[in-house]
Coordinates of C-alpha atoms in Angstrom, one line a residue:
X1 CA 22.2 8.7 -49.9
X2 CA 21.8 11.7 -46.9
X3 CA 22.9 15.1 -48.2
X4 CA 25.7 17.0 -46.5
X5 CA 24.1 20.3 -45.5
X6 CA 25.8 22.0 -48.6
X7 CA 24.6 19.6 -51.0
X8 CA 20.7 20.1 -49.9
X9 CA 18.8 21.6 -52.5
X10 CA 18.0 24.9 -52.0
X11 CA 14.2 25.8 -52.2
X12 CA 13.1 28.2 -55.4
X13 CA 12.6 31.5 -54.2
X14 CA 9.6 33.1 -53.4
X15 CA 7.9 36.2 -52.4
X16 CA 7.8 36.7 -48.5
X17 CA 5.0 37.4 -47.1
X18 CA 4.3 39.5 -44.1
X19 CA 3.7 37.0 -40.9
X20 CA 0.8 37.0 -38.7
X21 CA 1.0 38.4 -35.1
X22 CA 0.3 34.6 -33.7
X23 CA 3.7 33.3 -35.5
X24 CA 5.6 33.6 -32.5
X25 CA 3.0 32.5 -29.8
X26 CA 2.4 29.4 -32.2
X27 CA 6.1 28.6 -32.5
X28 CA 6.6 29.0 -28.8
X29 CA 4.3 26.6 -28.1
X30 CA 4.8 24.1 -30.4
X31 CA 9.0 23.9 -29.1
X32 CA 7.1 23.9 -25.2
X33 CA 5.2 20.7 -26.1
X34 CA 8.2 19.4 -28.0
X35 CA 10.5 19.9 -25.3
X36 CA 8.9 19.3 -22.1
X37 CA 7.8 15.5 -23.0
X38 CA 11.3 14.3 -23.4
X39 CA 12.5 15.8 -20.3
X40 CA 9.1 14.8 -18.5
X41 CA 7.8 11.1 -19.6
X42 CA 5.0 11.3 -17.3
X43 CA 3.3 14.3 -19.4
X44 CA 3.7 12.1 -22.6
X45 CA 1.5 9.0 -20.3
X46 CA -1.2 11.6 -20.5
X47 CA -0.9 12.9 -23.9
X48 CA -1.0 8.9 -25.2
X49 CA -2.6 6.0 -23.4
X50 CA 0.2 3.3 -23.0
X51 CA 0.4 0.0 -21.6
X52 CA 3.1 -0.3 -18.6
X53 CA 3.7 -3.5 -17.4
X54 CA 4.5 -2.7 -14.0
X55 CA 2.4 -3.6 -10.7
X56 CA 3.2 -0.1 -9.2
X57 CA 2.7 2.2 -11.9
X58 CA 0.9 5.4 -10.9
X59 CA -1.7 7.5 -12.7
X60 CA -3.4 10.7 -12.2
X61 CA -4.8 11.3 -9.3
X62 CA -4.1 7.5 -8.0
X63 CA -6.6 6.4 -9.9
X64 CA -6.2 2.6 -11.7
X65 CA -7.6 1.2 -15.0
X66 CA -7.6 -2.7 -14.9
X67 CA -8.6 -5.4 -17.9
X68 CA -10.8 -6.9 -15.5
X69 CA -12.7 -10.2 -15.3
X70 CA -16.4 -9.5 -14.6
X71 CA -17.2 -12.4 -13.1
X72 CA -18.4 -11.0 -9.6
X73 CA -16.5 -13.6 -8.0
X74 CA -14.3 -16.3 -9.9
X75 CA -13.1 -18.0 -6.5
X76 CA -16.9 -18.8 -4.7
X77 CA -17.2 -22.6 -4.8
X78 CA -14.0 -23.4 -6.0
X79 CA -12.8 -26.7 -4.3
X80 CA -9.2 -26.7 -3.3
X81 CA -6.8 -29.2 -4.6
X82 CA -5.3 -30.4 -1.5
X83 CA -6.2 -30.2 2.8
X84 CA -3.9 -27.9 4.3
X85 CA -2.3 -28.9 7.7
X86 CA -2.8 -26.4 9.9
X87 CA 0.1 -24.2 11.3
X88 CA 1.7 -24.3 15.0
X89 CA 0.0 -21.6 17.4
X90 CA 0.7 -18.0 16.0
X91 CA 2.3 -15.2 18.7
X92 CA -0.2 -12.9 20.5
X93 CA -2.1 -10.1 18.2
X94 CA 0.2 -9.5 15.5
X95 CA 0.8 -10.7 12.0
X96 CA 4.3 -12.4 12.3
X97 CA 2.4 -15.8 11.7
X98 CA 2.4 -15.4 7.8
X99 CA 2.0 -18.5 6.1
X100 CA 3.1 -18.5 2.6
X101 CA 2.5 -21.3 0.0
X102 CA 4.8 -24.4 1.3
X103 CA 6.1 -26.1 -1.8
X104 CA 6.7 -25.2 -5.9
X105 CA 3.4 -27.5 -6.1
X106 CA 1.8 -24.4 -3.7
X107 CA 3.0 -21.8 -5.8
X108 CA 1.8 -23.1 -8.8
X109 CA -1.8 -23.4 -7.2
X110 CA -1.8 -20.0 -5.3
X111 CA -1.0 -18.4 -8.7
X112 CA -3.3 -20.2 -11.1
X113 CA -6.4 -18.4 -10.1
X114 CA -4.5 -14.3 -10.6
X115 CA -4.8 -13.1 -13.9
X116 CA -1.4 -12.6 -14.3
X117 CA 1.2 -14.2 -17.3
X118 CA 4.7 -15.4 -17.4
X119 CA 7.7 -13.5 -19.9
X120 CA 10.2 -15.7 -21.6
X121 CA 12.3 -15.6 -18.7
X122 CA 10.0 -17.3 -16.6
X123 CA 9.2 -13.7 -14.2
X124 CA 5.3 -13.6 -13.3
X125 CA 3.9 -10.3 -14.6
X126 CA 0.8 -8.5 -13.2
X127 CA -2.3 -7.2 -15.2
X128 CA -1.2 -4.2 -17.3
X129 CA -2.5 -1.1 -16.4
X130 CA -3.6 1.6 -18.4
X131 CA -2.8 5.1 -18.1
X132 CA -5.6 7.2 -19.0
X133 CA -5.5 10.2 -21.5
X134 CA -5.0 13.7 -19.7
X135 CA -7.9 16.5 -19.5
X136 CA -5.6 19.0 -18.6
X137 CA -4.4 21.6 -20.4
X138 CA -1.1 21.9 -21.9
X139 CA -0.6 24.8 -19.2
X140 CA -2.0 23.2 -16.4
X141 CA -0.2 20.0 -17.1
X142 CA 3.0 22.4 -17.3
X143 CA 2.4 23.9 -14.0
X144 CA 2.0 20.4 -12.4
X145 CA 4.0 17.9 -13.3
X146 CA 5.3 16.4 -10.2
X147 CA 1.3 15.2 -10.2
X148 CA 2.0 13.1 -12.7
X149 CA 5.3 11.2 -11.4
X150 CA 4.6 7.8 -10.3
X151 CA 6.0 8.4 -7.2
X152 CA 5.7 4.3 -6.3
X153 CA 8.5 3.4 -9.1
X154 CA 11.9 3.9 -8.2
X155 CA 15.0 3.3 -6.0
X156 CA 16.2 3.4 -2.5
X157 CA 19.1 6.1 -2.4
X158 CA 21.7 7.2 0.2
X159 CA 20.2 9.5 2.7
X160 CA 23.1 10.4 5.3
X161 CA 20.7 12.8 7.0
X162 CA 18.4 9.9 8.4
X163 CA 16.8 9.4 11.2
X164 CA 14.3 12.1 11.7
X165 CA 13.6 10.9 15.5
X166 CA 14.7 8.0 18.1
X167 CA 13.6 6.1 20.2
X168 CA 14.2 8.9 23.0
X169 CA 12.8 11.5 21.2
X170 CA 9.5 9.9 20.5
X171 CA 7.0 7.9 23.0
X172 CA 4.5 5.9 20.8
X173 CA 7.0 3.0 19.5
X174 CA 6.5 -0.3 20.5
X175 CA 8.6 -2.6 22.6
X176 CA 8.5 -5.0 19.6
X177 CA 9.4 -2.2 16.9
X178 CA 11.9 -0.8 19.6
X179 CA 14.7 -1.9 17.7
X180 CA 17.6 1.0 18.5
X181 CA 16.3 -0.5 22.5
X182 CA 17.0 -4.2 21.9
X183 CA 20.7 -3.7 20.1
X184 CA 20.0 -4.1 16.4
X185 CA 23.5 -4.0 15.2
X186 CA 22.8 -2.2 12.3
X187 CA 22.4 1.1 12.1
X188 CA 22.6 1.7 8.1
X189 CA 19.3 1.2 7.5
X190 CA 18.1 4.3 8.5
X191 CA 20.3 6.3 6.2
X192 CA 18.2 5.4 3.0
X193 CA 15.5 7.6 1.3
X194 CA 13.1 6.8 -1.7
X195 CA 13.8 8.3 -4.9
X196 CA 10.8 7.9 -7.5
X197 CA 12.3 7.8 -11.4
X198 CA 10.7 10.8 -12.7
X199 CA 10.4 13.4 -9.4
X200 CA 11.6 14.0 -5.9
X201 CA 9.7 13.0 -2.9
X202 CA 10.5 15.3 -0.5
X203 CA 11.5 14.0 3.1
X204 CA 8.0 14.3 5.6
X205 CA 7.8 17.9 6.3
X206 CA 5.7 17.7 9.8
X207 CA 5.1 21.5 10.0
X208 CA 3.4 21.4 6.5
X209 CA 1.6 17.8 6.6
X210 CA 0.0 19.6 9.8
X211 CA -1.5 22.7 7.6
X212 CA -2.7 20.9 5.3
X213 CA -4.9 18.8 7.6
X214 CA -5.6 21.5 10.1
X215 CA -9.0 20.8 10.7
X216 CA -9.6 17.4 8.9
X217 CA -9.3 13.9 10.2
X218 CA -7.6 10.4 9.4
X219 CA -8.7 7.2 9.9
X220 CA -6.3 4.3 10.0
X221 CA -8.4 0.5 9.0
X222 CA -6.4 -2.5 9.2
X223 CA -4.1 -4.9 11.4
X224 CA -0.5 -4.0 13.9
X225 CA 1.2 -3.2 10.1
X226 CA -1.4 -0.4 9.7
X227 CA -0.8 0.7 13.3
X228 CA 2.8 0.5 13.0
X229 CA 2.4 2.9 10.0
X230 CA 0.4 5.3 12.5
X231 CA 3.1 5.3 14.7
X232 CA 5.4 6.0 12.6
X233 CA 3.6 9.2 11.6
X234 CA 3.2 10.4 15.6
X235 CA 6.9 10.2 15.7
X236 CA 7.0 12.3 12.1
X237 CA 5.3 14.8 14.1
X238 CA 6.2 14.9 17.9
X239 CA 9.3 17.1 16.1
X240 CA 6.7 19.6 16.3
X241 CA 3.6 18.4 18.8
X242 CA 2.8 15.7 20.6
X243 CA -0.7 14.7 20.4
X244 CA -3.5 14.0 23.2
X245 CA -4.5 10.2 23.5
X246 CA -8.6 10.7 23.9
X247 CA -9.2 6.8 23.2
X248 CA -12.4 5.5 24.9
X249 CA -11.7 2.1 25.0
X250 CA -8.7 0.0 26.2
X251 CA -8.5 -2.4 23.1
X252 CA -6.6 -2.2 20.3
X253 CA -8.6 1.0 18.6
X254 CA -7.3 4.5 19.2
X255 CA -7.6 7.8 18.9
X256 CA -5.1 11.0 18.8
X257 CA -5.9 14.8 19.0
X258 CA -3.7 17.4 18.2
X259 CA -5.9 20.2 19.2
X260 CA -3.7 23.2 18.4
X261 CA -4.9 21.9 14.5
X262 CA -8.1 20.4 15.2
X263 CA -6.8 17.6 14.0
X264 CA -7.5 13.7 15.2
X265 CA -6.0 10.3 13.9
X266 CA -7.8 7.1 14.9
X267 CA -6.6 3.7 14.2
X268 CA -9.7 1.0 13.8
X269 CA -8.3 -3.0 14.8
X270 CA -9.7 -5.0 11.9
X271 CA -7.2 -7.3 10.9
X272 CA -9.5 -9.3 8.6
X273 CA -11.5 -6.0 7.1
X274 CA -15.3 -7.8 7.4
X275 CA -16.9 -9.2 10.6
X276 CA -15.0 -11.7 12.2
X277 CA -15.5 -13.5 15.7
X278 CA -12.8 -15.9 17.6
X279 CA -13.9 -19.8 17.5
X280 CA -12.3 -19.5 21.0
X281 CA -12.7 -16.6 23.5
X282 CA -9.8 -15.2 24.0
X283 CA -7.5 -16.9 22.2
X284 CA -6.2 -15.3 19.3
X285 CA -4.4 -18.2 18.0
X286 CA -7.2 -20.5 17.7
X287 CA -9.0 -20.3 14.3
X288 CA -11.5 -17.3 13.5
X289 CA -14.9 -17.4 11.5
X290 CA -14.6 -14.4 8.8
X291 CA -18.6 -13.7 8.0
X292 CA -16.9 -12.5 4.2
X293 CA -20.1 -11.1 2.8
X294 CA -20.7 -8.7 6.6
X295 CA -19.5 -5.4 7.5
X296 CA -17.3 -5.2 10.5
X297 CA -19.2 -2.8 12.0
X298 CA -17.0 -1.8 14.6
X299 CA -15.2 0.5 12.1
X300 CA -17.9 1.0 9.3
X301 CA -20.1 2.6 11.5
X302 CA -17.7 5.3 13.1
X303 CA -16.0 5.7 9.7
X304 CA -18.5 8.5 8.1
X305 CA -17.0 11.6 9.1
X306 CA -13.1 11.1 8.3
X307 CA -11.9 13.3 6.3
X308 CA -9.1 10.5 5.1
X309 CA -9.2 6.5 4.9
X310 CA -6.5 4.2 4.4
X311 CA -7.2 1.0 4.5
X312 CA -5.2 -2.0 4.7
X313 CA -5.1 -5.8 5.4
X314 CA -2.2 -8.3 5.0
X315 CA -0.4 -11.0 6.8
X316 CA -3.5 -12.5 9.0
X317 CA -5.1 -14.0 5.9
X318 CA -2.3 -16.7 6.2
X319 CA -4.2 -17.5 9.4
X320 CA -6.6 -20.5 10.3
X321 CA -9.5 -19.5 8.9
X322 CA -13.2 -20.4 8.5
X323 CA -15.0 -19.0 5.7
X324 CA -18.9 -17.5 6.0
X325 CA -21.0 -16.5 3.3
X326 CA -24.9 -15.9 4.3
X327 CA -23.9 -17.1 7.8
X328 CA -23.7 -20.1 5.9
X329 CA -20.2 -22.3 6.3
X330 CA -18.7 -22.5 2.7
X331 CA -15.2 -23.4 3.2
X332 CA -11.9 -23.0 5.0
X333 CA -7.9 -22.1 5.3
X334 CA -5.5 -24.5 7.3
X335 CA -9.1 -26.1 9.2
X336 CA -8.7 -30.2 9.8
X337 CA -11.9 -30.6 9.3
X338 CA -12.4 -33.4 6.0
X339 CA -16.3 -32.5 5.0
X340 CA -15.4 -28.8 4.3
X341 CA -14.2 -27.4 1.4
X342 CA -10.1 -26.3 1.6
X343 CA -9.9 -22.9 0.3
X344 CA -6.9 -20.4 -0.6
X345 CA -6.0 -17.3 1.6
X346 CA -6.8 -15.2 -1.8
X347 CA -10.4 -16.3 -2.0
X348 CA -10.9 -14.5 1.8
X349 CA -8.6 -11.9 0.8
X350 CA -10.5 -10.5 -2.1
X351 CA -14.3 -11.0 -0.5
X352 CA -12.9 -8.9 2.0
X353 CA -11.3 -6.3 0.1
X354 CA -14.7 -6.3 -2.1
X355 CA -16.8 -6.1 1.6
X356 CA -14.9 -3.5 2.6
X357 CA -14.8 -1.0 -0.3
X358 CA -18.9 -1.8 -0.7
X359 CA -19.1 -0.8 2.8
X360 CA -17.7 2.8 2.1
X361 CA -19.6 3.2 -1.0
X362 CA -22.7 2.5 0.9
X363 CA -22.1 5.2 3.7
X364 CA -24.8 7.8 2.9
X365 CA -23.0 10.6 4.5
X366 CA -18.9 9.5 3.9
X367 CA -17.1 12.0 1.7
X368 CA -14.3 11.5 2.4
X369 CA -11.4 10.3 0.4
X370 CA -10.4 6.3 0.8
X371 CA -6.6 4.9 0.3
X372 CA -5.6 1.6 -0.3
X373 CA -2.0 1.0 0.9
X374 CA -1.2 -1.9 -1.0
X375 CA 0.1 -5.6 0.8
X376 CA 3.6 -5.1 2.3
X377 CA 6.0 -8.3 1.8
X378 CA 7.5 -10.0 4.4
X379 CA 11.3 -11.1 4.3
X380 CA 11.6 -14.1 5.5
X381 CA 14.8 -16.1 4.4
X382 CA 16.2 -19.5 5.5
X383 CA 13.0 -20.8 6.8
X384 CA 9.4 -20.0 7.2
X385 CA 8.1 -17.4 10.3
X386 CA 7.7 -20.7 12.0
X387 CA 11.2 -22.7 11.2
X388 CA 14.0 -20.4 12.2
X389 CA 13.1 -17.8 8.8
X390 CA 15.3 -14.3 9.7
X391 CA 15.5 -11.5 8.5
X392 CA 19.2 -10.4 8.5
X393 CA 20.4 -8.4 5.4
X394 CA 21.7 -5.1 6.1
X395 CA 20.8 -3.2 2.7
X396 CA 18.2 -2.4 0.5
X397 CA 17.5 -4.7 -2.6
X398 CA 17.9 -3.1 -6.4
X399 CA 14.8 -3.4 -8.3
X400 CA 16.8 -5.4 -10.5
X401 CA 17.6 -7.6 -7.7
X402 CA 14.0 -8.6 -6.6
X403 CA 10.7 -9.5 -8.4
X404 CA 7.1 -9.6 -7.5
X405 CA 5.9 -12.9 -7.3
X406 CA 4.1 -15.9 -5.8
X407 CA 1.2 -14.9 -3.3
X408 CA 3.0 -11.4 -2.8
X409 CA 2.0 -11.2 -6.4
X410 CA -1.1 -12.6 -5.9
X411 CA -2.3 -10.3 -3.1
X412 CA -1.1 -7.3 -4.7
X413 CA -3.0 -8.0 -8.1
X414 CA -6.3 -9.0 -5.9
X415 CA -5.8 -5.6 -4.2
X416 CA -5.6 -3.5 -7.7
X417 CA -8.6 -5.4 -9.0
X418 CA -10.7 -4.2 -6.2
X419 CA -9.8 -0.8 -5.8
X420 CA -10.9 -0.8 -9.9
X421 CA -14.1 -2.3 -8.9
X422 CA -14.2 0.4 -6.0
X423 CA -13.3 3.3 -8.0
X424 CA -15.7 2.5 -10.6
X425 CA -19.0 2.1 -7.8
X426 CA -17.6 5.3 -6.3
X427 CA -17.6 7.6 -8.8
X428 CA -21.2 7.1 -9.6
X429 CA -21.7 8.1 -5.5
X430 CA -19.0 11.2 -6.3
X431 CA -16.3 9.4 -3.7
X432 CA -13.0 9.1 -3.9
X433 CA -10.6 6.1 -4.2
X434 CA -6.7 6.3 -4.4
X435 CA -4.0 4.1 -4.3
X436 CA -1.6 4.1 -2.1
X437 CA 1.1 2.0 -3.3
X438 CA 3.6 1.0 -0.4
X439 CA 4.2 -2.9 -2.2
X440 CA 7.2 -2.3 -4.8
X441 CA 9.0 0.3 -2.0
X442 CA 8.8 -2.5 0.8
X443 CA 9.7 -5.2 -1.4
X444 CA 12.8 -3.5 -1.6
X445 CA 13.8 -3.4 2.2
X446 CA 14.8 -6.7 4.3
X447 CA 17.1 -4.9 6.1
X448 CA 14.4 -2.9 8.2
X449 CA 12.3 -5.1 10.3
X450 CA 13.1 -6.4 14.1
X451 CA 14.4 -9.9 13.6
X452 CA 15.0 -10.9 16.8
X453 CA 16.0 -7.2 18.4
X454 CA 11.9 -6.3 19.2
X455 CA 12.7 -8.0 22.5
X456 CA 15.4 -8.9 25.2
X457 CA 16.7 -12.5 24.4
X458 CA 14.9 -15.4 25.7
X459 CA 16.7 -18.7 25.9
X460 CA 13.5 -20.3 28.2
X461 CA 11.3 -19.3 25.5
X462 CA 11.9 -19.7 21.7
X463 CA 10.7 -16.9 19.6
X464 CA 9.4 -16.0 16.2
X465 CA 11.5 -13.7 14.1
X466 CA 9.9 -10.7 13.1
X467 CA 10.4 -10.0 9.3
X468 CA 7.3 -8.5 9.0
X469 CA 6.8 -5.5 11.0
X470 CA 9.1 -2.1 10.3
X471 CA 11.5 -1.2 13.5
X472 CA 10.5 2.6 14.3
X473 CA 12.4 4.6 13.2
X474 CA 13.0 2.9 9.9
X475 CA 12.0 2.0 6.3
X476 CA 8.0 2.4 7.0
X477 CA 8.8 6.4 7.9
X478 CA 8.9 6.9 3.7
X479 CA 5.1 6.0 4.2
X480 CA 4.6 9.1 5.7
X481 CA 6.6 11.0 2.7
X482 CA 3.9 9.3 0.9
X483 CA 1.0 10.2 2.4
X484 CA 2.1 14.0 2.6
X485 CA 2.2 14.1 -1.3
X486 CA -0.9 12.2 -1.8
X487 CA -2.7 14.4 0.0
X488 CA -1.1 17.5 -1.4
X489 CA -2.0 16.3 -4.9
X490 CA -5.5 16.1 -3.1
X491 CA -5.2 19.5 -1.9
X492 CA -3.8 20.6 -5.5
X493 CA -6.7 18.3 -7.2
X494 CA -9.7 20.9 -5.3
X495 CA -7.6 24.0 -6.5
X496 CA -7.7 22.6 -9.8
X497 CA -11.3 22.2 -9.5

């Protein structure tokens, strides 16, 4: 039986004895670290190495810890299950022409090479990532805890003061990511802000993102997703300067100069990551060869003196594909050919992640600091990209509302296994490799792509929905709020050091 207060027994008496002078510094601090954890979980991550079973969770310093199969690669050689028919003709350059698995059958095939498990309610789980013990001191971990938030956990919120620009305010949108120009009808979508569980994410300060890369340089790697997250940060900042287009070529690679901060953003085309070549000049919708174990060179060798990488690759992995390894044919995606082996869209996806990363770590003269923003998911609903699929909700999902799964989950984990593998090779060489976790966030937002309003209608012509691409301004701008914290935890990070 508990005792009332009155009824505890009372202690025999004894002699006081004079306290030492550290009394009250000890007693302060022990109440400091009793306090602060329960108002601060994130501090208690570092002071205790615990599993969470969430694909986005953060650690210090974007660094991720993965139980991870050593088998260099588990895929090589593996013989598909079934020939895949290939898809009708994909639309230009971009990545609306995603091709997710077809039937349950699909699913279950896609998913049975991820090391992933299933809970008793039948939701697919990623790998579980560890949180690694913190080095910091108590003080130092006091005086920096927003460094510890996982800022890719959390909710979309009300943000009445949205948009930060317009389409008349900022020229480097794109017709087909125009969508205040076409008529979307829906306006709410812009009025909705990020809010990680345990911190604020301030809203893109342009003035400030500019200081803090006065003098530095970013380097954009990836497909018209990556671009359309360059973009988005041009606008971000025409509120204060426009910059100077000082491209040399007239393809799809660019590059920006604000000179007032000696500062340049370049954007490098490389939808597949790894040298690639078109089966049929000219004709982006014909099948390409992906050379998976080769660098693309067109980026890897201009990449050395940015300051900043991120690096990305998606939605053209859904592509016809033919599969190089040694310059030597080993298999193929979506190909009608009979005497070649039918591969999965994740078995290019991760050589070319792994190319990729083993590029940068080989740079002799790259210090500079590498992101991965992780796979954003497509919205398709009511069809495939191909079959009348739209995109037509006009709110953001709950995270209760939505799960991770199928080859979303899939390329997600793949993406997270290699950064590990990348991290681990790149600390040896002294580089840096973060994550940039845009996945759970994006997951979260159907109601911000084009649809059909990233053009004038058509009735001659029938035309894809776009559920993949982010209309400008819109959901993708949070990228940017992002990016700005990352690389103040980098600044932060070389004060510390």
């Amino acid at each position: 039986m508990k005792h009332q207060a009155s009824e505890l027994p009372l202690a025999k008496p004894q002699a006081r004895k004079k306290a030492p002078k550290i009394a009250p510094l000890l007693i302060a601090l022990t109440v400091l670290f009793t306090i602060i954890p329960l108002y601060y979980p994130s501090l208690r991550y570092n002071s205790n190495p615990k599993k969470i079973n969430e694909a986005s969770s953060f650690v210090p310093h974007s660094e991720i810890t993965l139980e991870q199969n050593n088998d260099q690669d588990r895929h090589l050689g593996e013989e598909g299950d079934r020939t895949l028919a290939a898809p009708k003709e994909t639309q230009g350059d971009d990545d609306i022409a995603e091709r997710p698995p077809e039937s349950s059958k699909d699913q279950e095939d896609e998913s049975a090479d991820t090391e992933t498990r299933t809970t008793t309610t039948g939701r697919t789980k990623p790998p579980e990532i560890y949180l690694p013990s913190s080095t910091e001191s108590g003080l130092a971990a006091a005086e920096s805890l927003d460094r510890y938030c996982n800022l890719f956990s959390g909710e979309w919120v009300p943000n009445p003061e949205g948009p930060y620009y317009t389409n008349e305010t900022c020229w480097a949108i794109q017709e087909h990511q125009n969508c205040m120009k076409f008529g979307k009808p829906d306006t709410g979508f812009l009025k909705w802000r990020w809010k990680p569980d345990g911190c604020e994410l301030p809203i893109f300060d342009p003035q400030q993102f500019l200081e803090i890369v006065r003098g530095k340089s970013i380097a954009f790697v990836g497909d018209s997703v990556a671009r359309n997250h360059m973009q988005s940060l041009i606008c971000l900042l025409s509120r204060v300067v426009y910059p100077e287009d000082v491209s040399i070529t007239t393809d799809e690679n660019k590059r920006w100069v604000y000179k007032d901060y000696n500062f340049n953003i370049s954007m490098f085309w490389a939808p597949y990551l790894v040298r690639s070549e078109k089966t049929v000049p000219n004709d982006v919708t014909r099948p390409f060869r992906l050379y998976l174990d080769e660098f693309d060179e067109d980026w890897t060798s201009n990449i050395e003196t940015y300051d900043y990488v991120i690096i990305s690759a998606g939605h053209w992995f859904f592509r016809p594909t033919l599969f190089y390894v040694d310059r030597r044919l080993i298999g193929c995606l979506y190909c009608p050919q009979e005497n070649v082996t039918h591969l999965k869209s994740s078995f290019s996806y991760r050589r070319a992640f792994r190319t990729a990363f083993r590029a940068l770590n080989s740079l002799d003269n790259f210090k500079g600091v590498t992101f991965l923003r992780t796979f954003a998911p497509s919205h398709f609903e009511g069809g495939q990209w191909d079959k009348g699929g739209d995109c037509v909700r006009t709110r953001p999902f709950k995270r209760s509302e939505r799960a991770l799964d199928d080859y979303n989950l899939e390329m997600y984990t793949i993406q997270l296994e290699e950064l590990r593998i990348a991290q681990k090779e790149g600390r040896r060489k002294g580089l840096k490799f973060r994550l940039f976790d845009a996945t759970q966030s994006m997951l979260l937002r159907p109601d911000g792509h084009p649809s059909k309003y990233g053009h004038w209608p058509n009735h001659d012509v029938a035309m894809a929905n776009d559920c993949v691409h982010w209309c400008l301004p819109g959901p993708i701008d949070s990228w940017n709020d992002f990016l700005l914290e990352l690389l103040k935890r980098e600044e932060t990070e070389i004060s510390f050091s």
